[in-house]
Amino acid sequence: MRRLIRDNALASCFLLLFLLSLAGQSVAGTAAYNEDQVAEGGAPVTWLQYVTSSTFAVDVAENWQSEYLQFFLYIIITVWLIQRGSPESKEGGEEGLESDAEQKVGPFAGARSPAWAAAAGWRRTLFSHSLGIAMGLIFLLSWLAQSVAGLAAYDEERLARLEDPVGWVGYVTSAEFWNRTLQNWQSEFLAVASMVLLAIFLRERGSPQSKKVGDPHSATASSG
């Protein structure tokens, strides 16, 4: 059991942090929502009513979709683009999909390689791009969830102002939707660019996301 916990400590830690922050968001969100309700002459809601509302759903989904978009684009873009000196990049000259021998697929697969890495045809192709596909699908699903929940919350606000509700197409082409969406996207892209560039010159000893402390700034794709 101790070895199981140790071997899965990184994922377990972040899943626990996720659950704690989601719980905190739900409590703080309920309080903030009720403040607005009371200020506008409405009745406060319970925690359960809030976490099952479209308001909470859209706040959660819009953050999820921006995070998965970040990972999806980073996984795909780093296949082809490099950043000299960054441990987040491949070495210069290694751009592209690399050879079968380098990727250990087909006849170059080892005894412990996944079965689909050694397979031929569509199975190898699918497995070769499965991470990007999974991240892309999760992004699309969370973006769809954001649009549906956001539409419900947006129409609630419009009805409260005695305005006509809008359809899904009207909402996803509205300034409201893209204002909420792009404010999340820009922060994710800035964070990735900062990590790529700062890791050229700064170090975190022992972290696989950092170069070794003594590596030159020009060293690329090394980790400490």
GROMACS .gro file of C-alpha atoms in nm:
model
  224
    1MET     CA    1   0.000   0.000   0.000
    2ARG     CA    2   0.282   0.241   0.085
    3ARG     CA    3   0.443   0.175  -0.252
    4LEU     CA    4   0.109   0.228  -0.429
    5ILE     CA    5   0.067   0.563  -0.256
    6ARG     CA    6   0.425   0.666  -0.334
    7ASP     CA    7   0.402   0.564  -0.700
    8ASN     CA    8   0.081   0.764  -0.747
    9ALA     CA    9   0.160   1.052  -0.513
   10LEU     CA   10   0.178   1.322  -0.782
   11ALA     CA   11  -0.163   1.249  -0.933
   12SER     CA   12  -0.316   1.193  -0.590
   13CYS     CA   13  -0.183   1.524  -0.462
   14PHE     CA   14  -0.327   1.724  -0.750
   15LEU     CA   15  -0.660   1.540  -0.739
   16LEU     CA   16  -0.687   1.621  -0.369
   17LEU     CA   17  -0.599   1.986  -0.435
   18PHE     CA   18  -0.862   1.988  -0.712
   19LEU     CA   19  -1.132   1.854  -0.480
   20LEU     CA   20  -1.041   2.097  -0.201
   21SER     CA   21  -1.038   2.398  -0.433
   22LEU     CA   22  -1.366   2.289  -0.598
   23ALA     CA   23  -1.525   2.258  -0.253
   24GLY     CA   24  -1.388   2.597  -0.156
   25GLN     CA   25  -1.519   2.750  -0.477
   26SER     CA   26  -1.865   2.606  -0.411
   27VAL     CA   27  -1.878   2.754  -0.060
   28ALA     CA   28  -1.742   3.095  -0.161
   29GLY     CA   29  -1.961   3.095  -0.471
   30THR     CA   30  -2.272   3.026  -0.266
   31ALA     CA   31  -2.190   3.317  -0.036
   32ALA     CA   32  -2.122   3.555  -0.326
   33TYR     CA   33  -2.437   3.444  -0.510
   34ASN     CA   34  -2.650   3.497  -0.201
   35GLU     CA   35  -2.504   3.843  -0.147
   36ASP     CA   36  -2.619   3.937  -0.498
   37GLN     CA   37  -2.958   3.775  -0.442
   38VAL     CA   38  -3.022   3.968  -0.121
   39ALA     CA   39  -2.897   4.296  -0.276
   40GLU     CA   40  -3.144   4.252  -0.562
   41GLY     CA   41  -3.433   4.165  -0.331
   42GLY     CA   42  -3.422   3.791  -0.397
   43ALA     CA   43  -3.415   3.497  -0.160
   44PRO     CA   44  -3.084   3.327  -0.074
   45VAL     CA   45  -3.026   2.970  -0.191
   46THR     CA   46  -2.879   2.666  -0.017
   47TRP     CA   47  -2.539   2.522  -0.100
   48LEU     CA   48  -2.702   2.228  -0.280
   49GLN     CA   49  -2.918   2.459  -0.488
   50TYR     CA   50  -2.612   2.661  -0.586
   51VAL     CA   51  -2.388   2.368  -0.684
   52THR     CA   52  -2.666   2.227  -0.905
   53SER     CA   53  -2.730   2.563  -1.071
   54SER     CA   54  -2.622   2.679  -1.416
   55THR     CA   55  -2.427   2.964  -1.253
   56PHE     CA   56  -2.191   2.722  -1.074
   57ALA     CA   57  -2.173   2.489  -1.374
   58VAL     CA   58  -2.063   2.760  -1.616
   59ASP     CA   59  -1.798   2.892  -1.376
   60VAL     CA   60  -1.647   2.544  -1.341
   61ALA     CA   61  -1.676   2.446  -1.708
   62GLU     CA   62  -1.520   2.762  -1.846
   63ASN     CA   63  -1.209   2.702  -1.636
   64TRP     CA   64  -1.188   2.336  -1.735
   65GLN     CA   65  -1.213   2.406  -2.107
   66SER     CA   66  -0.937   2.667  -2.096
   67GLU     CA   67  -0.704   2.433  -1.907
   68TYR     CA   68  -0.758   2.145  -2.146
   69LEU     CA   69  -0.720   2.376  -2.446
   70GLN     CA   70  -0.383   2.480  -2.303
   71PHE     CA   71  -0.266   2.119  -2.269
   72PHE     CA   72  -0.406   2.017  -2.607
   73LEU     CA   73  -0.231   2.300  -2.793
   74TYR     CA   74   0.094   2.253  -2.599
   75ILE     CA   75   0.105   1.881  -2.676
   76ILE     CA   76   0.045   1.940  -3.048
   77ILE     CA   77   0.254   2.255  -3.097
   78THR     CA   78   0.563   2.115  -2.923
   79VAL     CA   79   0.576   1.838  -3.183
   80TRP     CA   80   0.675   2.097  -3.443
   81LEU     CA   81   0.805   2.407  -3.263
   82ILE     CA   82   1.108   2.439  -3.033
   83GLN     CA   83   1.240   2.691  -2.783
   84ARG     CA   84   1.616   2.685  -2.748
   85GLY     CA   85   1.727   2.655  -2.386
   86SER     CA   86   1.390   2.545  -2.248
   87PRO     CA   87   1.340   2.206  -2.078
   88GLU     CA   88   0.982   2.228  -2.210
   89SER     CA   89   1.111   2.190  -2.568
   90LYS     CA   90   1.274   1.925  -2.783
   91GLU     CA   91   1.626   1.978  -2.913
   92GLY     CA   92   1.673   2.166  -3.237
   93GLY     CA   93   1.658   1.929  -3.534
   94GLU     CA   94   1.414   1.695  -3.359
   95GLU     CA   95   1.101   1.873  -3.481
   96GLY     CA   96   0.828   1.653  -3.622
   97LEU     CA   97   0.692   1.307  -3.551
   98GLU     CA   98   1.037   1.136  -3.531
   99SER     CA   99   1.124   0.798  -3.678
  100ASP     CA  100   0.968   0.464  -3.584
  101ALA     CA  101   1.296   0.363  -3.425
  102GLU     CA  102   1.307   0.676  -3.206
  103GLN     CA  103   0.942   0.626  -3.106
  104LYS     CA  104   0.983   0.249  -3.050
  105VAL     CA  105   0.683   0.153  -3.263
  106GLY     CA  106   0.615  -0.129  -3.507
  107PRO     CA  107   0.917  -0.357  -3.545
  108PHE     CA  108   1.112  -0.137  -3.304
  109ALA     CA  109   0.869  -0.190  -3.015
  110GLY     CA  110   1.018  -0.353  -2.707
  111ALA     CA  111   0.893  -0.644  -2.500
  112ARG     CA  112   0.733  -0.404  -2.251
  113SER     CA  113   0.590  -0.166  -2.511
  114PRO     CA  114   0.210  -0.123  -2.518
  115ALA     CA  115   0.045  -0.372  -2.756
  116TRP     CA  116  -0.088  -0.100  -2.984
  117ALA     CA  117   0.262   0.049  -3.024
  118ALA     CA  118   0.367  -0.275  -3.193
  119ALA     CA  119   0.045  -0.309  -3.393
  120ALA     CA  120   0.010  -0.196  -3.753
  121GLY     CA  121  -0.244   0.027  -3.924
  122TRP     CA  122  -0.508   0.237  -3.753
  123ARG     CA  123  -0.436   0.104  -3.403
  124ARG     CA  124  -0.078   0.231  -3.403
  125THR     CA  125  -0.186   0.561  -3.558
  126LEU     CA  126  -0.462   0.610  -3.302
  127PHE     CA  127  -0.238   0.520  -3.009
  128SER     CA  128   0.039   0.745  -3.144
  129HIS     CA  129  -0.192   1.046  -3.114
  130SER     CA  130  -0.414   0.928  -2.827
  131LEU     CA  131  -0.297   1.188  -2.575
  132GLY     CA  132  -0.369   1.481  -2.804
  133ILE     CA  133  -0.703   1.329  -2.907
  134ALA     CA  134  -0.806   1.277  -2.543
  135MET     CA  135  -0.714   1.633  -2.443
  136GLY     CA  136  -0.889   1.772  -2.750
  137LEU     CA  137  -1.208   1.576  -2.679
  138ILE     CA  138  -1.215   1.682  -2.313
  139PHE     CA  139  -1.169   2.043  -2.424
  140LEU     CA  140  -1.457   2.019  -2.673
  141LEU     CA  141  -1.687   1.852  -2.419
  142SER     CA  142  -1.609   2.105  -2.147
  143TRP     CA  143  -1.650   2.391  -2.398
  144LEU     CA  144  -1.990   2.247  -2.492
  145ALA     CA  145  -2.082   2.216  -2.123
  146GLN     CA  146  -1.976   2.577  -2.069
  147SER     CA  147  -2.191   2.695  -2.360
  148VAL     CA  148  -2.500   2.506  -2.243
  149ALA     CA  149  -2.469   2.607  -1.877
  150GLY     CA  150  -2.375   2.960  -1.975
  151LEU     CA  151  -2.680   2.987  -2.198
  152ALA     CA  152  -2.907   2.884  -1.910
  153ALA     CA  153  -2.746   3.136  -1.672
  154TYR     CA  154  -2.748   3.410  -1.937
  155ASP     CA  155  -3.116   3.356  -2.016
  156GLU     CA  156  -3.203   3.361  -1.644
  157GLU     CA  157  -3.046   3.706  -1.621
  158ARG     CA  158  -3.227   3.825  -1.933
  159LEU     CA  159  -3.564   3.702  -1.808
  160ALA     CA  160  -3.502   3.874  -1.475
  161ARG     CA  161  -3.458   4.198  -1.672
  162LEU     CA  162  -3.778   4.118  -1.869
  163GLU     CA  163  -3.572   4.059  -2.187
  164ASP     CA  164  -3.628   3.778  -2.435
  165PRO     CA  165  -3.405   3.470  -2.397
  166VAL     CA  166  -3.160   3.383  -2.677
  167GLY     CA  167  -3.086   3.051  -2.846
  168TRP     CA  168  -2.763   2.851  -2.822
  169VAL     CA  169  -2.622   2.996  -3.146
  170GLY     CA  170  -2.709   3.345  -3.031
  171TYR     CA  171  -2.529   3.289  -2.703
  172VAL     CA  172  -2.207   3.135  -2.843
  173THR     CA  173  -2.177   3.423  -3.088
  174SER     CA  174  -2.244   3.687  -2.823
  175ALA     CA  175  -1.996   3.925  -2.664
  176GLU     CA  176  -2.089   3.781  -2.321
  177PHE     CA  177  -1.975   3.431  -2.418
  178TRP     CA  178  -1.648   3.535  -2.582
  179ASN     CA  179  -1.563   3.780  -2.305
  180ARG     CA  180  -1.588   3.495  -2.051
  181THR     CA  181  -1.400   3.255  -2.280
  182LEU     CA  182  -1.112   3.475  -2.395
  183GLN     CA  183  -1.032   3.606  -2.047
  184ASN     CA  184  -0.951   3.246  -1.953
  185TRP     CA  185  -0.764   3.163  -2.272
  186GLN     CA  186  -0.530   3.462  -2.255
  187SER     CA  187  -0.424   3.376  -1.899
  188GLU     CA  188  -0.348   3.015  -1.996
  189PHE     CA  189  -0.139   3.117  -2.298
  190LEU     CA  190   0.055   3.370  -2.091
  191ALA     CA  191   0.125   3.109  -1.822
  192VAL     CA  192   0.261   2.862  -2.079
  193ALA     CA  193   0.479   3.124  -2.247
  194SER     CA  194   0.612   3.231  -1.906
  195MET     CA  195   0.699   2.872  -1.813
  196VAL     CA  196   0.876   2.810  -2.144
  197LEU     CA  197   1.083   3.129  -2.124
  198LEU     CA  198   1.155   3.150  -1.748
  199ALA     CA  199   1.276   2.788  -1.743
  200ILE     CA  200   1.558   2.891  -1.977
  201PHE     CA  201   1.720   3.112  -1.712
  202LEU     CA  202   1.576   2.998  -1.379
  203ARG     CA  203   1.604   2.662  -1.199
  204GLU     CA  204   1.415   2.449  -0.947
  205ARG     CA  205   1.651   2.184  -0.814
  206GLY     CA  206   1.515   1.832  -0.849
  207SER     CA  207   1.215   1.923  -1.063
  208PRO     CA  208   1.168   1.748  -1.400
  209GLN     CA  209   1.019   2.076  -1.524
  210SER     CA  210   1.356   2.249  -1.470
  211LYS     CA  211   1.703   2.204  -1.610
  212LYS     CA  212   1.977   2.089  -1.379
  213VAL     CA  213   2.105   2.381  -1.172
  214GLY     CA  214   2.445   2.369  -1.340
  215ASP     CA  215   2.319   2.333  -1.697
  216PRO     CA  216   2.402   2.626  -1.927
  217HIS     CA  217   2.114   2.852  -2.026
  218SER     CA  218   2.144   2.728  -2.386
  219ALA     CA  219   2.085   2.362  -2.285
  220THR     CA  220   1.755   2.242  -2.428
  221ALA     CA  221   1.526   1.953  -2.325
  222SER     CA  222   1.726   1.862  -2.016
  223SER     CA  223   1.565   1.813  -1.677
  224GLY     CA  224   1.691   1.802  -1.320
   0.00000   0.00000   0.00000
